[in-house]
CSV table of C-alpha atoms in Angstrom, one decimal:
chain,number,residue,atom,x,y,z
A,72,UNK,CA,35.8,94.9,119.3
A,73,UNK,CA,36.2,91.1,118.7
A,74,UNK,CA,39.3,90.9,120.9
A,75,UNK,CA,37.4,92.9,123.6
A,76,UNK,CA,34.7,90.2,123.8
A,77,UNK,CA,37.3,87.4,123.7
A,78,UNK,CA,39.2,88.9,126.6
A,79,UNK,CA,35.9,89.4,128.6
A,80,UNK,CA,34.6,85.9,127.9
A,81,UNK,CA,37.9,84.3,128.6
A,82,UNK,CA,38.1,85.9,132.0
A,83,UNK,CA,34.4,85.3,132.7
A,84,UNK,CA,34.8,81.5,132.2
A,85,UNK,CA,37.9,81.5,134.4
A,86,UNK,CA,36.1,83.1,137.3
A,87,UNK,CA,32.5,82.0,136.6
A,88,UNK,CA,31.8,80.9,140.2
A,89,UNK,CA,33.0,84.2,141.7
A,90,UNK,CA,30.9,86.2,139.2
A,91,UNK,CA,27.9,84.0,139.7
A,92,UNK,CA,28.0,84.7,143.4
A,93,UNK,CA,28.3,88.5,142.6
A,94,UNK,CA,25.3,88.2,140.3
A,95,UNK,CA,23.4,86.4,143.1
A,96,UNK,CA,24.1,89.2,145.6
A,97,UNK,CA,22.8,91.8,143.1
A,98,UNK,CA,19.9,89.6,142.1
A,99,UNK,CA,18.7,89.3,145.7
A,100,UNK,CA,18.5,93.1,146.0
A,101,UNK,CA,16.7,93.3,142.6
A,102,UNK,CA,14.3,90.5,143.6
A,103,UNK,CA,13.4,92.2,146.8
A,104,UNK,CA,12.8,95.5,145.0
A,105,UNK,CA,10.6,93.9,142.3
A,106,UNK,CA,8.6,91.8,144.9
A,107,UNK,CA,7.9,94.9,147.0
A,108,UNK,CA,6.8,96.9,143.9
A,109,UNK,CA,4.5,94.1,142.7
A,110,UNK,CA,2.9,93.7,146.1
A,111,UNK,CA,2.5,97.5,146.5
A,112,UNK,CA,1.0,97.9,143.0
A,113,UNK,CA,-1.4,94.9,143.4
A,114,UNK,CA,-2.6,96.2,146.8
A,115,UNK,CA,-3.0,99.8,145.5
A,116,UNK,CA,-5.0,98.6,142.5
A,117,UNK,CA,-7.2,96.4,144.6
A,118,UNK,CA,-7.9,99.1,147.2
A,119,UNK,CA,-8.7,101.6,144.4
A,120,UNK,CA,-11.0,99.2,142.6
A,121,UNK,CA,-12.8,98.3,145.8
A,122,UNK,CA,-13.3,102.0,146.7
A,123,UNK,CA,-14.8,102.7,143.3
A,124,UNK,CA,-17.1,99.7,143.7
A,125,UNK,CA,-18.4,100.3,147.2
A,126,UNK,CA,-18.3,104.1,146.8
A,127,UNK,CA,-19.7,104.7,143.3
A,128,UNK,CA,-20.6,108.3,144.0
A,129,UNK,CA,-18.6,111.3,142.8
A,130,UNK,CA,-19.3,113.3,146.0
A,131,UNK,CA,-20.1,112.4,149.6
A,132,UNK,CA,-21.6,114.7,152.2
A,133,UNK,CA,-21.2,113.5,155.8
A,134,UNK,CA,-22.4,114.9,159.1
A,135,UNK,CA,-21.4,113.9,162.6
A,136,UNK,CA,-25.1,114.1,163.6
A,137,UNK,CA,-28.0,112.5,161.8
A,138,UNK,CA,-29.4,115.9,160.7
A,139,UNK,CA,-29.5,115.9,156.9
A,140,UNK,CA,-33.2,116.0,156.0
A,141,UNK,CA,-34.4,113.6,153.3
A,142,UNK,CA,-36.1,116.4,151.4
A,143,UNK,CA,-32.6,117.7,150.6
A,144,UNK,CA,-32.2,114.6,148.3
A,145,UNK,CA,-35.2,115.8,146.3
A,146,UNK,CA,-33.6,119.2,146.0
A,147,UNK,CA,-30.3,117.7,144.8
A,148,UNK,CA,-32.0,115.4,142.3
A,149,UNK,CA,-33.7,118.4,140.7
A,150,UNK,CA,-30.3,120.0,140.1
A,151,UNK,CA,-29.3,119.8,136.4
A,152,UNK,CA,-25.8,118.8,137.4
A,153,UNK,CA,-26.9,115.8,139.6
A,154,UNK,CA,-27.6,112.3,138.1
A,155,UNK,CA,-28.5,110.7,141.5
A,156,UNK,CA,-28.5,111.4,145.2
A,157,UNK,CA,-28.7,108.6,147.8
A,158,UNK,CA,-29.2,109.1,151.5
A,159,UNK,CA,-27.8,106.6,154.1
A,160,UNK,CA,-27.0,106.5,157.8
A,161,UNK,CA,-23.6,105.4,159.0
A,162,UNK,CA,-23.1,104.9,162.7
A,163,UNK,CA,-21.1,102.7,165.1
A,164,UNK,CA,-22.0,100.1,167.7
A,165,UNK,CA,-20.6,97.2,169.7
A,166,UNK,CA,-21.4,93.5,169.2
A,167,UNK,CA,-19.7,90.8,171.3
A,168,UNK,CA,-16.9,93.2,172.2
A,169,UNK,CA,-16.3,94.1,168.6
A,170,UNK,CA,-16.8,97.6,167.2
A,171,UNK,CA,-19.2,97.4,164.3
A,172,UNK,CA,-20.2,99.9,161.6
A,173,UNK,CA,-24.0,100.0,161.0
A,174,UNK,CA,-25.1,101.2,157.6
A,175,UNK,CA,-28.8,101.9,156.9
A,176,UNK,CA,-29.5,101.9,153.1
A,177,UNK,CA,-32.8,102.3,151.2
A,178,UNK,CA,-34.0,98.8,150.2
A,179,UNK,CA,-35.1,100.0,146.8
A,180,UNK,CA,-31.5,100.9,146.0
A,181,UNK,CA,-29.7,98.1,147.8
A,182,UNK,CA,-27.9,97.0,144.6
A,183,UNK,CA,-26.4,100.4,144.2
A,184,UNK,CA,-24.0,99.7,147.1
A,185,UNK,CA,-22.5,96.5,145.5
A,186,UNK,CA,-22.8,94.2,148.5
A,187,UNK,CA,-20.6,91.1,147.8
A,188,UNK,CA,-22.7,88.2,149.3
A,189,UNK,CA,-21.1,84.9,150.3
A,190,UNK,CA,-24.3,83.3,151.4
A,191,UNK,CA,-27.9,84.2,152.1
A,192,UNK,CA,-29.7,87.1,150.6
A,193,UNK,CA,-30.1,90.9,150.8
A,194,UNK,CA,-32.4,92.5,153.4
A,195,UNK,CA,-36.0,92.8,152.3
A,196,UNK,CA,-37.9,93.5,155.6
A,197,UNK,CA,-37.5,95.4,158.9
A,198,UNK,CA,-34.8,94.0,161.3
A,199,UNK,CA,-33.0,92.0,158.6
A,200,UNK,CA,-29.3,92.5,158.1
A,201,UNK,CA,-26.4,91.5,156.0
A,202,UNK,CA,-23.2,91.3,158.0
A,203,UNK,CA,-19.5,91.0,157.2
A,204,UNK,CA,-17.9,87.5,157.6
A,205,UNK,CA,-15.5,89.0,160.2
A,206,UNK,CA,-18.4,88.9,162.7
A,207,UNK,CA,-18.7,85.1,162.5
A,208,UNK,CA,-22.4,85.1,162.1
A,209,UNK,CA,-24.5,83.1,159.6
A,210,UNK,CA,-28.0,83.4,158.2
A,211,UNK,CA,-30.7,82.9,160.8
A,212,UNK,CA,-28.5,84.2,163.7
A,213,UNK,CA,-29.8,87.1,165.8
A,214,UNK,CA,-27.4,89.9,166.9
A,215,UNK,CA,-28.0,92.5,169.6
A,216,UNK,CA,-26.0,95.6,169.0
A,217,UNK,CA,-25.5,98.5,171.4
A,218,UNK,CA,-25.0,101.8,169.8
A,219,UNK,CA,-23.0,104.5,171.6
A,220,UNK,CA,-22.7,107.4,169.2
A,221,UNK,CA,-23.0,111.2,169.2
A,222,UNK,CA,-25.1,110.9,166.1
A,223,UNK,CA,-28.1,109.8,168.2
A,224,UNK,CA,-27.2,111.6,171.4
A,225,UNK,CA,-27.1,108.6,173.7
A,226,UNK,CA,-27.4,104.8,173.9
A,227,UNK,CA,-29.6,102.6,171.8
A,228,UNK,CA,-29.9,98.8,171.4
A,229,UNK,CA,-31.0,97.2,168.2
A,230,UNK,CA,-31.7,93.6,167.4
A,231,UNK,CA,-31.2,92.3,163.9
A,232,UNK,CA,-31.7,88.9,162.2
A,233,UNK,CA,-28.9,87.9,159.8
A,234,UNK,CA,-30.2,87.0,156.4
A,235,UNK,CA,-26.9,87.3,154.5
A,236,UNK,CA,-23.1,87.3,154.9
A,237,UNK,CA,-20.8,89.4,152.8
A,238,UNK,CA,-17.1,89.4,152.2
A,239,UNK,CA,-15.2,91.7,154.5
A,240,UNK,CA,-14.5,95.2,153.1
A,241,UNK,CA,-11.1,95.0,151.4
A,242,UNK,CA,-11.2,91.3,152.4
A,243,UNK,CA,-9.9,92.4,155.7
A,244,UNK,CA,-6.2,91.9,154.7
A,245,UNK,CA,-5.4,95.3,156.2
A,246,UNK,CA,-6.5,95.4,159.9
A,247,UNK,CA,-7.4,99.1,159.8
A,248,UNK,CA,-10.1,98.3,157.2
A,249,UNK,CA,-11.8,95.6,159.3
A,250,UNK,CA,-15.0,97.6,159.6
A,251,UNK,CA,-17.3,94.7,160.7
A,252,UNK,CA,-20.2,96.1,158.6
A,253,UNK,CA,-23.8,95.5,159.4
A,254,UNK,CA,-26.2,96.6,156.6
A,255,UNK,CA,-29.8,97.2,157.5
A,256,UNK,CA,-32.9,98.9,155.9
A,257,UNK,CA,-32.7,102.7,156.2
A,258,UNK,CA,-36.3,103.4,157.2
A,259,UNK,CA,-36.1,100.7,159.9
A,260,UNK,CA,-32.9,102.1,161.3
A,261,UNK,CA,-34.4,105.6,161.4
A,262,UNK,CA,-37.3,104.3,163.5
A,263,UNK,CA,-35.1,102.2,165.7
A,264,UNK,CA,-32.8,105.2,166.4
A,265,UNK,CA,-35.8,107.7,166.6
A,266,UNK,CA,-34.0,110.0,164.1
A,267,UNK,CA,-37.1,110.8,162.0
A,268,UNK,CA,-36.7,111.5,158.2
A,269,UNK,CA,-33.0,112.4,158.5
A,270,UNK,CA,-29.7,110.8,157.4
A,271,UNK,CA,-26.0,111.7,158.0
A,272,UNK,CA,-24.5,110.7,154.7
A,273,UNK,CA,-25.5,111.6,151.1
A,274,UNK,CA,-23.8,110.0,148.1
A,275,UNK,CA,-24.1,112.2,144.9
A,276,UNK,CA,-23.3,111.2,141.3
A,277,UNK,CA,-22.8,114.0,138.8
A,278,UNK,CA,-24.2,113.8,135.2
A,279,UNK,CA,-20.9,115.1,133.9
A,280,UNK,CA,-17.5,114.3,135.5
A,281,UNK,CA,-16.3,117.7,134.3
A,282,UNK,CA,-18.9,119.3,136.7
A,283,UNK,CA,-17.8,117.4,139.8
A,284,UNK,CA,-15.4,120.1,141.0
A,285,UNK,CA,-18.0,122.9,140.6
A,286,UNK,CA,-20.7,120.8,142.3
A,287,UNK,CA,-18.3,120.0,145.1
A,288,UNK,CA,-17.5,123.7,145.7
A,289,UNK,CA,-21.2,124.6,145.6
A,290,UNK,CA,-22.2,122.0,148.1
A,291,UNK,CA,-19.3,122.8,150.4
A,292,UNK,CA,-20.3,126.5,150.4
A,293,UNK,CA,-24.0,125.8,150.8
A,294,UNK,CA,-23.9,123.1,153.5
A,295,UNK,CA,-21.2,124.4,155.8
A,296,UNK,CA,-22.2,122.0,158.7
A,297,UNK,CA,-21.5,118.9,156.6
A,298,UNK,CA,-18.2,117.5,155.5
A,299,UNK,CA,-17.9,117.2,151.7
A,300,UNK,CA,-15.5,114.8,150.0
A,301,UNK,CA,-15.0,113.8,146.4
A,302,UNK,CA,-14.2,110.3,145.1
A,303,UNK,CA,-11.1,111.8,143.5
A,304,UNK,CA,-9.9,113.1,146.9
A,305,UNK,CA,-10.3,109.6,148.4
A,306,UNK,CA,-8.3,108.1,145.6
A,307,UNK,CA,-5.6,110.8,146.1
A,308,UNK,CA,-5.4,109.8,149.7
A,309,UNK,CA,-4.9,106.2,148.8
A,310,UNK,CA,-2.1,107.3,146.4
A,311,UNK,CA,-0.4,109.3,149.1
A,312,UNK,CA,-0.5,106.4,151.5
A,313,UNK,CA,1.0,104.0,149.0
A,314,UNK,CA,3.6,106.5,147.9
A,315,UNK,CA,4.7,106.8,151.5
A,316,UNK,CA,4.7,103.0,151.7
A,317,UNK,CA,6.9,102.8,148.6
A,318,UNK,CA,9.4,105.0,150.2
A,319,UNK,CA,9.7,102.6,153.1
A,320,UNK,CA,10.0,99.7,150.6
A,321,UNK,CA,12.7,101.6,148.7
A,322,UNK,CA,14.7,102.1,151.9
A,323,UNK,CA,14.5,98.4,152.6
A,324,UNK,CA,15.6,97.5,149.1
A,325,UNK,CA,18.4,100.0,149.1
A,326,UNK,CA,20.0,98.3,152.0
A,327,UNK,CA,20.2,95.0,150.0
A,328,UNK,CA,21.3,96.8,146.9
A,329,UNK,CA,24.1,98.7,148.8
A,330,UNK,CA,25.4,95.4,150.1
A,331,UNK,CA,25.4,94.1,146.5
A,332,UNK,CA,27.3,97.2,145.3
A,333,UNK,CA,29.9,96.6,148.0
A,334,UNK,CA,30.2,92.9,147.1
A,335,UNK,CA,30.7,93.9,143.4
A,336,UNK,CA,33.4,96.4,144.4
A,337,UNK,CA,35.2,93.8,146.5
A,338,UNK,CA,35.0,91.1,143.8
A,339,UNK,CA,36.1,93.4,140.9
A,340,UNK,CA,38.9,94.8,143.0
A,341,UNK,CA,40.3,91.3,143.7
A,342,UNK,CA,39.9,90.4,140.0
A,343,UNK,CA,41.7,93.5,138.9
A,344,UNK,CA,44.5,92.9,141.3
A,345,UNK,CA,44.9,89.3,140.1
A,346,UNK,CA,45.0,90.4,136.5
A,347,UNK,CA,47.4,93.4,136.8
A,348,UNK,CA,50.2,91.6,135.0
A,349,UNK,CA,47.8,90.5,132.3
A,350,UNK,CA,46.6,94.0,131.8
A,351,UNK,CA,50.2,95.3,131.7
A,352,UNK,CA,51.2,92.8,129.0
A,353,UNK,CA,48.1,93.6,126.9
A,354,UNK,CA,49.0,97.3,127.1
A,355,UNK,CA,52.6,96.6,126.2
A,356,UNK,CA,51.4,94.7,123.2
A,357,UNK,CA,49.6,97.8,122.0
A,358,UNK,CA,46.0,97.1,123.0
A,359,UNK,CA,44.5,100.4,124.1
A,360,UNK,CA,43.4,101.0,127.7
A,361,UNK,CA,39.9,101.7,126.3
A,362,UNK,CA,39.6,98.2,125.0
A,363,UNK,CA,40.8,96.6,128.2
A,364,UNK,CA,38.3,98.8,130.2
A,365,UNK,CA,35.6,97.8,127.8
A,366,UNK,CA,36.4,94.1,128.2
A,367,UNK,CA,36.0,94.4,132.0
A,368,UNK,CA,32.9,96.5,131.6
A,369,UNK,CA,31.5,93.8,129.3
A,370,UNK,CA,32.0,91.3,132.2
A,371,UNK,CA,30.2,93.7,134.5
A,372,UNK,CA,27.3,94.0,132.1
A,373,UNK,CA,27.0,90.2,131.8
A,374,UNK,CA,26.9,90.0,135.6
A,375,UNK,CA,24.2,92.7,135.6
A,376,UNK,CA,22.1,91.0,133.0
A,377,UNK,CA,22.2,87.6,134.8
A,378,UNK,CA,21.3,89.4,138.1
A,379,UNK,CA,18.5,91.3,136.4
A,380,UNK,CA,16.9,88.3,134.7
A,381,UNK,CA,17.1,86.2,137.9
A,382,UNK,CA,16.1,89.1,140.2
A,383,UNK,CA,13.0,90.1,138.2
A,384,UNK,CA,11.8,86.5,137.8
A,385,UNK,CA,12.4,85.6,141.4
A,386,UNK,CA,10.9,88.8,142.7
A,387,UNK,CA,7.7,88.5,140.7
A,388,UNK,CA,7.1,84.8,141.3
A,389,UNK,CA,8.4,85.1,144.9
A,390,UNK,CA,5.7,87.8,145.6
A,391,UNK,CA,3.0,85.3,144.4
A,392,UNK,CA,4.5,82.5,146.5
A,393,UNK,CA,4.5,84.8,149.6
A,394,UNK,CA,0.9,85.8,148.8
A,395,UNK,CA,-0.2,82.1,148.7
A,396,UNK,CA,1.7,81.3,151.9
A,397,UNK,CA,-0.1,84.2,153.7
A,398,UNK,CA,-3.5,82.9,152.4
A,399,UNK,CA,-2.6,79.4,153.6
A,400,UNK,CA,-1.8,80.8,157.0
A,401,UNK,CA,-5.3,82.4,157.1
A,402,UNK,CA,-4.3,85.9,156.2
A,403,UNK,CA,-6.7,87.4,153.7
A,404,UNK,CA,-4.3,88.7,151.1
A,405,UNK,CA,-6.0,87.4,147.9
A,406,UNK,CA,-5.0,90.3,145.6
A,407,UNK,CA,-4.1,89.8,141.9
A,408,UNK,CA,-0.4,90.2,141.3
A,409,UNK,CA,0.2,90.8,137.6
A,410,UNK,CA,3.5,91.3,135.8
A,411,UNK,CA,4.2,94.8,134.4
A,412,UNK,CA,7.0,95.8,132.0
A,413,UNK,CA,8.1,98.5,134.5
A,414,UNK,CA,9.3,95.7,136.8
A,415,UNK,CA,11.6,94.4,134.1
A,416,UNK,CA,12.8,97.9,133.2
A,417,UNK,CA,13.4,98.8,136.8
A,418,UNK,CA,15.0,95.5,137.7
A,419,UNK,CA,17.5,95.6,134.8
A,420,UNK,CA,18.3,99.3,135.3
A,421,UNK,CA,18.8,98.8,139.0
A,422,UNK,CA,21.0,95.7,138.4
A,423,UNK,CA,23.1,97.5,135.8
A,424,UNK,CA,23.4,100.6,138.0
A,425,UNK,CA,24.5,98.6,141.1
A,426,UNK,CA,27.0,96.6,139.1
A,427,UNK,CA,28.6,99.6,137.4
A,428,UNK,CA,28.8,101.6,140.6
A,429,UNK,CA,30.4,98.7,142.4
A,430,UNK,CA,33.0,98.2,139.6
A,431,UNK,CA,33.6,101.9,138.9
A,432,UNK,CA,36.7,102.3,141.1
A,433,UNK,CA,38.4,99.1,139.9
A,434,UNK,CA,37.7,100.0,136.3
A,435,UNK,CA,39.2,103.5,136.8
A,436,UNK,CA,42.3,101.8,138.2
A,437,UNK,CA,42.6,99.7,135.1
A,438,UNK,CA,42.5,102.9,132.9
A,439,UNK,CA,45.3,104.5,134.9
A,440,UNK,CA,47.7,101.5,134.7
A,441,UNK,CA,51.2,102.0,133.3
A,442,UNK,CA,52.5,98.8,131.5
A,443,UNK,CA,56.1,99.2,132.5
A,444,UNK,CA,55.4,99.7,136.2
A,445,UNK,CA,53.2,96.6,136.3
A,446,UNK,CA,55.8,94.4,134.5
A,447,UNK,CA,58.5,95.6,136.9
A,448,UNK,CA,56.4,94.9,139.9
A,449,UNK,CA,56.1,91.3,138.9
A,450,UNK,CA,59.9,90.6,138.6
């Protein structure tokens, strides 16, 4: 085994620049893979945590029309399986050419909805509102919103006075989630829209998580006109979206890794060709083919380790650098990117796999060499 390592290290030193460039090619592919994994995991974690914070209920009932009576909440609250039931109105409107989402919530339970204030305060009286920062309003401003929605059967205009500004939902770093929320008192919105004692959304929290599925089934069968969702189903949707996104990331990374494998094949093929006479002499001296193959394989492993270390480090820190660059450019992408051991494991496994695949054919050629033929070919 000692002579195997001596042969490997001797050749590695002689061709260190060539092997360093090979490690760089593999490292770039690994870095891209790790960076995409880190960004995807950080974004997924942030989206899930945000959904859990702004949607604390286990079950949501939603109707396209504002037709869920408030007395239903009392019925639900009396159920032995229900811990709480909150009724709200969610509708849409237009302000300064922007589509806005208007949410009416009970003032007594305003803290339940985890409004993340930047400045100002929460609503405490009729006509007061907290708006998302994406609308460009500040406390004291007055906003006139036109509502065109099937939930109210026509057009309405409401005027609100901004008393607070909150951070954009999901910080707005995904355009599809720029909801432009306007939060107002529920009873005032009901009067303004002339809906009476009705809501179109009910958020329900179960006393026991084990009873959520049964409660969901019961509500879905009882209130057939409403759409019923569970918090778990929303999280499953998030997971499916990010799984699909990870497939796209994998395809992108695979292109770079395939290039690295081709580079490794080319480099190792040239190296083997240059060392044919050396290998023939070693075999003629009685050194088994296995040991020669192991010496070349050791070189490949060293290349893979260097590429893995560099790729994992550059990928992780590179993801943080890109995040900061996006923030400096005004893109809201302030998610926390944390290191996970799976990045190192995936990075090293990928690096080793690419290096071995690229070197497999040249190594096989070494194993099939016949010493006499090689020596004769060099006469």
